[in-house]
């Protein structure tokens, strides 16, 4: 079946540190891959996406590259800010009709000044 | 352009009761998906509605049911509530059943006592 595995959190960093959150997936077919972010008390917001192998999604300094050979979609940011503190979810979708998002368990990021 | 709105924001019910949660989709979107997010977990797909028809369903029992109205707003109904139904329920809207970007509301926090 289809599934997403994320690194366990919490991840605690100092401001301006480098961030990596690992995500690997299992899927039948050719999935689209996403990173969503959830700030406290809010719903999920799409951070970035990639729809085919070797695509790089980027937004707000975050990047992730769709690696088919390693079935991975790791999230990176060169210099984190306190405002990046949130829960990050890796997700995939496969197929056309009834396209459900399949999420990982989420990784909590806490950035201190 | 209004985003996805959900009501109520919080709800407390007792075991065995029934509950209805509501979702207004983003302007122009004709597809609504519902997710259950247990504490500390990623969202789990419940079902999707496209143009008023159920268009995909996750691994949830029949006591979870839904509706979509002509204006594309939606309801999630849960009968015979169980303690494990306590969770954040998220609604997401998108354009088209195969549309891969889903926009989420802030959710309804349901507590079952």
PDB file of C-alpha atoms in Angstrom:
ATOM      1  CA  UNK A   1       0.000   0.000   0.000  1.00  0.00           C
ATOM      2  CA  UNK A   2       0.864   3.654  -0.013  1.00  0.00           C
ATOM      3  CA  UNK A   3       2.560   5.153   3.024  1.00  0.00           C
ATOM      4  CA  UNK A   4       4.824   7.955   4.236  1.00  0.00           C
ATOM      5  CA  UNK A   5       7.487   7.737   6.917  1.00  0.00           C
ATOM      6  CA  UNK A   6       8.924  10.836   8.561  1.00  0.00           C
ATOM      7  CA  UNK A   7      11.733  11.233  11.022  1.00  0.00           C
ATOM      8  CA  UNK A   8      10.603  11.311  14.618  1.00  0.00           C
ATOM      9  CA  UNK A   9      10.590  14.650  16.404  1.00  0.00           C
ATOM     10  CA  UNK A  10      10.790  16.923  18.104  1.00  0.00           C
ATOM     11  CA  UNK A  11      13.577  18.707  16.287  1.00  0.00           C
ATOM     12  CA  UNK A  12      15.070  21.526  18.348  1.00  0.00           C
ATOM     13  CA  UNK A  13      17.323  24.079  16.646  1.00  0.00           C
ATOM     14  CA  UNK A  14      18.808  27.478  17.272  1.00  0.00           C
ATOM     15  CA  UNK A  15      17.933  30.352  14.984  1.00  0.00           C
ATOM     16  CA  UNK A  16      19.942  30.335  11.721  1.00  0.00           C
ATOM     17  CA  UNK A  17      20.729  26.618  11.975  1.00  0.00           C
ATOM     18  CA  UNK A  18      20.344  24.262   9.007  1.00  0.00           C
ATOM     19  CA  UNK A  19      17.232  22.111   8.929  1.00  0.00           C
ATOM     20  CA  UNK A  20      16.647  18.689   7.440  1.00  0.00           C
ATOM     21  CA  UNK A  21      13.503  16.658   8.003  1.00  0.00           C
ATOM     22  CA  UNK A  22      13.646  13.246   6.383  1.00  0.00           C
ATOM     23  CA  UNK A  23      10.710  11.762   4.503  1.00  0.00           C
ATOM     24  CA  UNK A  24      10.519   8.495   2.603  1.00  0.00           C
ATOM     25  CA  UNK A  25       7.537   7.003   0.862  1.00  0.00           C
ATOM     26  CA  UNK A  26       6.087   3.800  -0.515  1.00  0.00           C
ATOM     27  CA  UNK A  27       3.660   4.101  -3.392  1.00  0.00           C
ATOM     28  CA  UNK A  28       2.141   2.217  -6.270  1.00  0.00           C
ATOM     29  CA  UNK A  29       2.306   4.262  -9.412  1.00  0.00           C
ATOM     30  CA  UNK A  30       3.774   7.739  -9.604  1.00  0.00           C
ATOM     31  CA  UNK A  31       2.807   9.885  -6.631  1.00  0.00           C
ATOM     32  CA  UNK A  32       2.800  13.620  -6.202  1.00  0.00           C
ATOM     33  CA  UNK A  33       4.668  14.645  -3.050  1.00  0.00           C
ATOM     34  CA  UNK A  34       3.921  17.484  -0.640  1.00  0.00           C
ATOM     35  CA  UNK A  35       5.075  19.186   2.504  1.00  0.00           C
ATOM     36  CA  UNK A  36       2.386  20.783   4.648  1.00  0.00           C
ATOM     37  CA  UNK A  37       2.958  22.909   7.747  1.00  0.00           C
ATOM     38  CA  UNK A  38       0.634  23.270  10.732  1.00  0.00           C
ATOM     39  CA  UNK A  39       1.072  26.223  13.066  1.00  0.00           C
ATOM     40  CA  UNK A  40      -0.450  25.998  16.555  1.00  0.00           C
ATOM     41  CA  UNK A  41      -4.240  26.246  16.464  1.00  0.00           C
ATOM     42  CA  UNK A  42      -4.377  26.371  12.686  1.00  0.00           C
ATOM     43  CA  UNK A  43      -5.133  24.043   9.800  1.00  0.00           C
ATOM     44  CA  UNK A  44      -2.576  22.678   7.381  1.00  0.00           C
ATOM     45  CA  UNK A  45      -0.954  24.970   4.846  1.00  0.00           C
ATOM     46  CA  UNK A  46       0.747  23.713   1.710  1.00  0.00           C
ATOM     47  CA  UNK A  47       4.434  24.554   1.931  1.00  0.00           C
ATOM     48  CA  UNK A  48       5.692  23.027  -1.321  1.00  0.00           C
ATOM     49  CA  UNK A  49       5.071  20.208  -3.764  1.00  0.00           C
ATOM     50  CA  UNK A  50       6.680  18.161  -6.532  1.00  0.00           C
ATOM     51  CA  UNK A  51       4.828  16.102  -9.089  1.00  0.00           C
ATOM     52  CA  UNK A  52       7.532  14.071 -10.824  1.00  0.00           C
ATOM     53  CA  UNK A  53      10.988  12.640 -10.285  1.00  0.00           C
ATOM     54  CA  UNK A  54      13.832  15.169  -9.918  1.00  0.00           C
ATOM     55  CA  UNK A  55      11.393  18.070  -9.468  1.00  0.00           C
ATOM     56  CA  UNK A  56      12.396  20.497  -6.733  1.00  0.00           C
ATOM     57  CA  UNK A  57       9.684  22.249  -4.769  1.00  0.00           C
ATOM     58  CA  UNK A  58      10.568  25.455  -2.963  1.00  0.00           C
ATOM     59  CA  UNK A  59       8.843  28.120  -0.906  1.00  0.00           C
ATOM     60  CA  UNK A  60       9.832  30.569   1.861  1.00  0.00           C
ATOM     61  CA  UNK A  61      13.418  29.269   1.864  1.00  0.00           C
ATOM     62  CA  UNK A  62      12.340  25.627   2.198  1.00  0.00           C
ATOM     63  CA  UNK A  63      13.263  23.109  -0.490  1.00  0.00           C
ATOM     64  CA  UNK A  64      12.626  19.440  -1.213  1.00  0.00           C
ATOM     65  CA  UNK A  65      13.646  17.301  -4.189  1.00  0.00           C
ATOM     66  CA  UNK A  66      11.617  14.321  -5.443  1.00  0.00           C
ATOM     67  CA  UNK A  67      14.085  11.413  -5.482  1.00  0.00           C
ATOM     68  CA  UNK A  68      12.557   8.373  -7.150  1.00  0.00           C
ATOM     69  CA  UNK A  69      15.670   6.215  -6.772  1.00  0.00           C
ATOM     70  CA  UNK A  70      15.676   6.610  -2.988  1.00  0.00           C
ATOM     71  CA  UNK A  71      11.884   7.177  -2.667  1.00  0.00           C
ATOM     72  CA  UNK A  72      12.583  10.276  -0.614  1.00  0.00           C
ATOM     73  CA  UNK A  73      11.428  13.890  -0.343  1.00  0.00           C
ATOM     74  CA  UNK A  74      13.527  15.432   2.422  1.00  0.00           C
ATOM     75  CA  UNK A  75      12.718  18.967   3.554  1.00  0.00           C
ATOM     76  CA  UNK A  76      15.606  21.415   3.960  1.00  0.00           C
ATOM     77  CA  UNK A  77      16.124  25.021   4.929  1.00  0.00           C
ATOM     78  CA  UNK A  78      19.454  26.761   5.139  1.00  0.00           C
ATOM     79  CA  UNK A  79      18.696  29.110   8.033  1.00  0.00           C
ATOM     80  CA  UNK A  80      15.658  28.602  10.244  1.00  0.00           C
ATOM     81  CA  UNK A  81      13.812  31.339  12.115  1.00  0.00           C
ATOM     82  CA  UNK A  82      11.787  31.273  15.316  1.00  0.00           C
ATOM     83  CA  UNK A  83       8.683  31.790  13.173  1.00  0.00           C
ATOM     84  CA  UNK A  84       9.345  28.415  11.474  1.00  0.00           C
ATOM     85  CA  UNK A  85       8.389  26.603  14.688  1.00  0.00           C
ATOM     86  CA  UNK A  86       5.493  24.340  13.703  1.00  0.00           C
ATOM     87  CA  UNK A  87       4.591  20.761  12.833  1.00  0.00           C
ATOM     88  CA  UNK A  88       5.659  19.629   9.357  1.00  0.00           C
ATOM     89  CA  UNK A  89       3.868  16.855   7.470  1.00  0.00           C
ATOM     90  CA  UNK A  90       5.105  14.990   4.438  1.00  0.00           C
ATOM     91  CA  UNK A  91       2.313  13.646   2.225  1.00  0.00           C
ATOM     92  CA  UNK A  92       1.658  11.926  -1.076  1.00  0.00           C
ATOM     93  CA  UNK A  93      -1.236  11.456  -3.437  1.00  0.00           C
ATOM     94  CA  UNK A  94      -1.636   8.848  -6.134  1.00  0.00           C
ATOM     95  CA  UNK A  95      -4.143   8.594  -8.918  1.00  0.00           C
ATOM     96  CA  UNK A  96      -6.834  10.774 -10.317  1.00  0.00           C
ATOM     97  CA  UNK A  97     -10.364  10.465  -9.004  1.00  0.00           C
ATOM     98  CA  UNK A  98     -10.876  10.475  -5.267  1.00  0.00           C
ATOM     99  CA  UNK A  99      -7.345  11.642  -4.696  1.00  0.00           C
ATOM    100  CA  UNK A 100      -6.657  11.292  -1.003  1.00  0.00           C
ATOM    101  CA  UNK A 101      -3.609  12.717   0.674  1.00  0.00           C
ATOM    102  CA  UNK A 102      -1.646  10.179   2.705  1.00  0.00           C
ATOM    103  CA  UNK A 103       0.283  11.834   5.493  1.00  0.00           C
ATOM    104  CA  UNK A 104       3.230  10.967   7.652  1.00  0.00           C
ATOM    105  CA  UNK A 105       2.914  11.370  11.422  1.00  0.00           C
ATOM    106  CA  UNK A 106       4.431  14.832  11.422  1.00  0.00           C
ATOM    107  CA  UNK A 107       7.647  16.304  12.805  1.00  0.00           C
ATOM    108  CA  UNK A 108       7.576  19.068  15.388  1.00  0.00           C
ATOM    109  CA  UNK A 109      10.178  21.777  14.867  1.00  0.00           C
ATOM    110  CA  UNK A 110      11.067  24.145  17.686  1.00  0.00           C
ATOM    111  CA  UNK A 111      13.439  27.026  16.945  1.00  0.00           C
ATOM    112  CA  UNK A 112      14.867  29.143  19.744  1.00  0.00           C
ATOM    113  CA  UNK A 113      16.508  32.551  19.506  1.00  0.00           C
TER     114      UNK A 113
ATOM    115  CA  UNK B   1     -11.466  35.112  -2.026  1.00  0.00           C
ATOM    116  CA  UNK B   2     -12.594  33.338   1.143  1.00  0.00           C
ATOM    117  CA  UNK B   3     -10.743  30.324   2.416  1.00  0.00           C
ATOM    118  CA  UNK B   4     -12.061  27.076   3.848  1.00  0.00           C
ATOM    119  CA  UNK B   5     -14.140  27.623   6.964  1.00  0.00           C
ATOM    120  CA  UNK B   6     -15.291  25.004   9.447  1.00  0.00           C
ATOM    121  CA  UNK B   7     -17.813  25.087  12.244  1.00  0.00           C
ATOM    122  CA  UNK B   8     -17.958  24.692  15.120  1.00  0.00           C
ATOM    123  CA  UNK B   9     -14.364  25.118  16.260  1.00  0.00           C
ATOM    124  CA  UNK B  10     -14.817  22.985  19.352  1.00  0.00           C
ATOM    125  CA  UNK B  11     -17.425  20.431  20.346  1.00  0.00           C
ATOM    126  CA  UNK B  12     -17.964  18.167  23.339  1.00  0.00           C
ATOM    127  CA  UNK B  13     -20.213  15.116  23.048  1.00  0.00           C
ATOM    128  CA  UNK B  14     -20.855  11.982  25.058  1.00  0.00           C
ATOM    129  CA  UNK B  15     -20.429   8.421  23.878  1.00  0.00           C
ATOM    130  CA  UNK B  16     -23.325   7.192  21.749  1.00  0.00           C
ATOM    131  CA  UNK B  17     -24.414  10.647  20.586  1.00  0.00           C
ATOM    132  CA  UNK B  18     -24.419  11.895  17.016  1.00  0.00           C
ATOM    133  CA  UNK B  19     -22.530  14.914  15.674  1.00  0.00           C
ATOM    134  CA  UNK B  20     -22.571  17.040  12.507  1.00  0.00           C
ATOM    135  CA  UNK B  21     -19.582  19.082  11.427  1.00  0.00           C
ATOM    136  CA  UNK B  22     -19.763  21.693   8.676  1.00  0.00           C
ATOM    137  CA  UNK B  23     -17.388  22.969   6.040  1.00  0.00           C
ATOM    138  CA  UNK B  24     -17.570  25.777   3.510  1.00  0.00           C
ATOM    139  CA  UNK B  25     -15.202  25.239   0.625  1.00  0.00           C
ATOM    140  CA  UNK B  26     -12.962  27.861  -0.888  1.00  0.00           C
ATOM    141  CA  UNK B  27     -14.610  29.954  -3.579  1.00  0.00           C
ATOM    142  CA  UNK B  28     -14.572  28.150  -6.929  1.00  0.00           C
ATOM    143  CA  UNK B  29     -13.733  24.721  -5.490  1.00  0.00           C
ATOM    144  CA  UNK B  30     -16.066  21.791  -6.191  1.00  0.00           C
ATOM    145  CA  UNK B  31     -14.355  19.046  -4.189  1.00  0.00           C
ATOM    146  CA  UNK B  32     -14.284  18.565  -0.434  1.00  0.00           C
ATOM    147  CA  UNK B  33     -12.230  15.998   1.482  1.00  0.00           C
ATOM    148  CA  UNK B  34     -12.508  15.182   5.176  1.00  0.00           C
ATOM    149  CA  UNK B  35      -9.678  14.007   7.411  1.00  0.00           C
ATOM    150  CA  UNK B  36      -9.413  12.852  11.019  1.00  0.00           C
ATOM    151  CA  UNK B  37      -6.296  13.898  12.930  1.00  0.00           C
ATOM    152  CA  UNK B  38      -5.769  12.159  16.252  1.00  0.00           C
ATOM    153  CA  UNK B  39      -3.472  13.818  18.758  1.00  0.00           C
ATOM    154  CA  UNK B  40       0.144  13.517  17.708  1.00  0.00           C
ATOM    155  CA  UNK B  41      -0.711  11.832  14.401  1.00  0.00           C
ATOM    156  CA  UNK B  42      -0.983  12.822  10.780  1.00  0.00           C
ATOM    157  CA  UNK B  43      -4.418  13.347   9.220  1.00  0.00           C
ATOM    158  CA  UNK B  44      -6.234  10.209   8.023  1.00  0.00           C
ATOM    159  CA  UNK B  45      -8.483  10.389   4.953  1.00  0.00           C
ATOM    160  CA  UNK B  46     -12.165   9.781   5.695  1.00  0.00           C
ATOM    161  CA  UNK B  47     -13.845  10.490   2.338  1.00  0.00           C
ATOM    162  CA  UNK B  48     -14.105  12.927  -0.536  1.00  0.00           C
ATOM    163  CA  UNK B  49     -17.093  14.522  -2.242  1.00  0.00           C
ATOM    164  CA  UNK B  50     -17.015  15.751  -5.817  1.00  0.00           C
ATOM    165  CA  UNK B  51     -20.032  17.522  -7.271  1.00  0.00           C
ATOM    166  CA  UNK B  52     -22.292  16.181  -4.513  1.00  0.00           C
ATOM    167  CA  UNK B  53     -21.258  12.517  -4.922  1.00  0.00           C
ATOM    168  CA  UNK B  54     -18.935  10.481  -2.695  1.00  0.00           C
ATOM    169  CA  UNK B  55     -15.788  10.031  -4.735  1.00  0.00           C
ATOM    170  CA  UNK B  56     -13.477   7.984  -2.544  1.00  0.00           C
ATOM    171  CA  UNK B  57     -13.432   6.658   0.997  1.00  0.00           C
ATOM    172  CA  UNK B  58     -10.775   5.721   3.509  1.00  0.00           C
ATOM    173  CA  UNK B  59     -10.852   2.983   6.109  1.00  0.00           C
ATOM    174  CA  UNK B  60     -13.658   4.388   8.261  1.00  0.00           C
ATOM    175  CA  UNK B  61     -16.878   2.599   9.306  1.00  0.00           C
ATOM    176  CA  UNK B  62     -20.294   3.471   7.816  1.00  0.00           C
ATOM    177  CA  UNK B  63     -21.256   5.493  10.898  1.00  0.00           C
ATOM    178  CA  UNK B  64     -19.059   8.184   9.320  1.00  0.00           C
ATOM    179  CA  UNK B  65     -21.154   9.698   6.543  1.00  0.00           C
ATOM    180  CA  UNK B  66     -21.260  12.919   4.623  1.00  0.00           C
ATOM    181  CA  UNK B  67     -23.065  15.223   2.290  1.00  0.00           C
ATOM    182  CA  UNK B  68     -22.120  17.850  -0.218  1.00  0.00           C
ATOM    183  CA  UNK B  69     -24.571  20.570  -1.170  1.00  0.00           C
ATOM    184  CA  UNK B  70     -25.123  22.349  -4.510  1.00  0.00           C
ATOM    185  CA  UNK B  71     -22.985  25.271  -3.295  1.00  0.00           C
ATOM    186  CA  UNK B  72     -20.216  22.675  -2.595  1.00  0.00           C
ATOM    187  CA  UNK B  73     -20.299  23.120   1.159  1.00  0.00           C
ATOM    188  CA  UNK B  74     -20.217  19.850   3.058  1.00  0.00           C
ATOM    189  CA  UNK B  75     -21.184  18.074   6.248  1.00  0.00           C
ATOM    190  CA  UNK B  76     -19.559  15.225   8.116  1.00  0.00           C
ATOM    191  CA  UNK B  77     -21.881  13.173  10.287  1.00  0.00           C
ATOM    192  CA  UNK B  78     -20.729  10.687  12.874  1.00  0.00           C
ATOM    193  CA  UNK B  79     -23.257   8.406  14.571  1.00  0.00           C
ATOM    194  CA  UNK B  80     -22.876   6.382  17.752  1.00  0.00           C
ATOM    195  CA  UNK B  81     -19.830   8.308  18.891  1.00  0.00           C
ATOM    196  CA  UNK B  82     -16.996   6.391  20.505  1.00  0.00           C
ATOM    197  CA  UNK B  83     -14.228   7.668  22.753  1.00  0.00           C
ATOM    198  CA  UNK B  84     -11.688   7.059  19.952  1.00  0.00           C
ATOM    199  CA  UNK B  85     -13.557   9.502  17.728  1.00  0.00           C
ATOM    200  CA  UNK B  86     -12.028  12.317  19.777  1.00  0.00           C
ATOM    201  CA  UNK B  87      -9.819  14.147  17.278  1.00  0.00           C
ATOM    202  CA  UNK B  88      -9.361  17.220  15.122  1.00  0.00           C
ATOM    203  CA  UNK B  89     -11.521  16.930  11.997  1.00  0.00           C
ATOM    204  CA  UNK B  90     -10.141  18.741   9.004  1.00  0.00           C
ATOM    205  CA  UNK B  91     -11.913  19.709   5.837  1.00  0.00           C
ATOM    206  CA  UNK B  92     -10.015  20.461   2.651  1.00  0.00           C
ATOM    207  CA  UNK B  93     -11.284  21.811  -0.638  1.00  0.00           C
ATOM    208  CA  UNK B  94      -9.806  21.552  -4.114  1.00  0.00           C
ATOM    209  CA  UNK B  95     -10.681  22.210  -7.721  1.00  0.00           C
ATOM    210  CA  UNK B  96     -11.636  18.954  -9.388  1.00  0.00           C
ATOM    211  CA  UNK B  97     -11.470  15.437  -8.006  1.00  0.00           C
ATOM    212  CA  UNK B  98      -7.980  14.954  -9.366  1.00  0.00           C
ATOM    213  CA  UNK B  99      -6.775  18.380  -8.305  1.00  0.00           C
ATOM    214  CA  UNK B 100      -3.694  17.837  -6.261  1.00  0.00           C
ATOM    215  CA  UNK B 101      -3.612  20.960  -4.104  1.00  0.00           C
ATOM    216  CA  UNK B 102      -5.983  20.726  -1.175  1.00  0.00           C
ATOM    217  CA  UNK B 103      -6.626  23.790   0.963  1.00  0.00           C
ATOM    218  CA  UNK B 104      -7.406  23.094   4.599  1.00  0.00           C
ATOM    219  CA  UNK B 105      -9.636  24.716   7.150  1.00  0.00           C
ATOM    220  CA  UNK B 106      -8.590  25.191  10.764  1.00  0.00           C
ATOM    221  CA  UNK B 107     -10.577  22.146  11.846  1.00  0.00           C
ATOM    222  CA  UNK B 108     -13.163  21.174  14.433  1.00  0.00           C
ATOM    223  CA  UNK B 109     -11.871  19.757  17.702  1.00  0.00           C
ATOM    224  CA  UNK B 110     -14.263  17.009  18.847  1.00  0.00           C
ATOM    225  CA  UNK B 111     -14.041  15.607  22.347  1.00  0.00           C
ATOM    226  CA  UNK B 112     -16.089  12.514  23.202  1.00  0.00           C
ATOM    227  CA  UNK B 113     -16.572  11.862  26.917  1.00  0.00           C
TER     228      UNK B 113
END
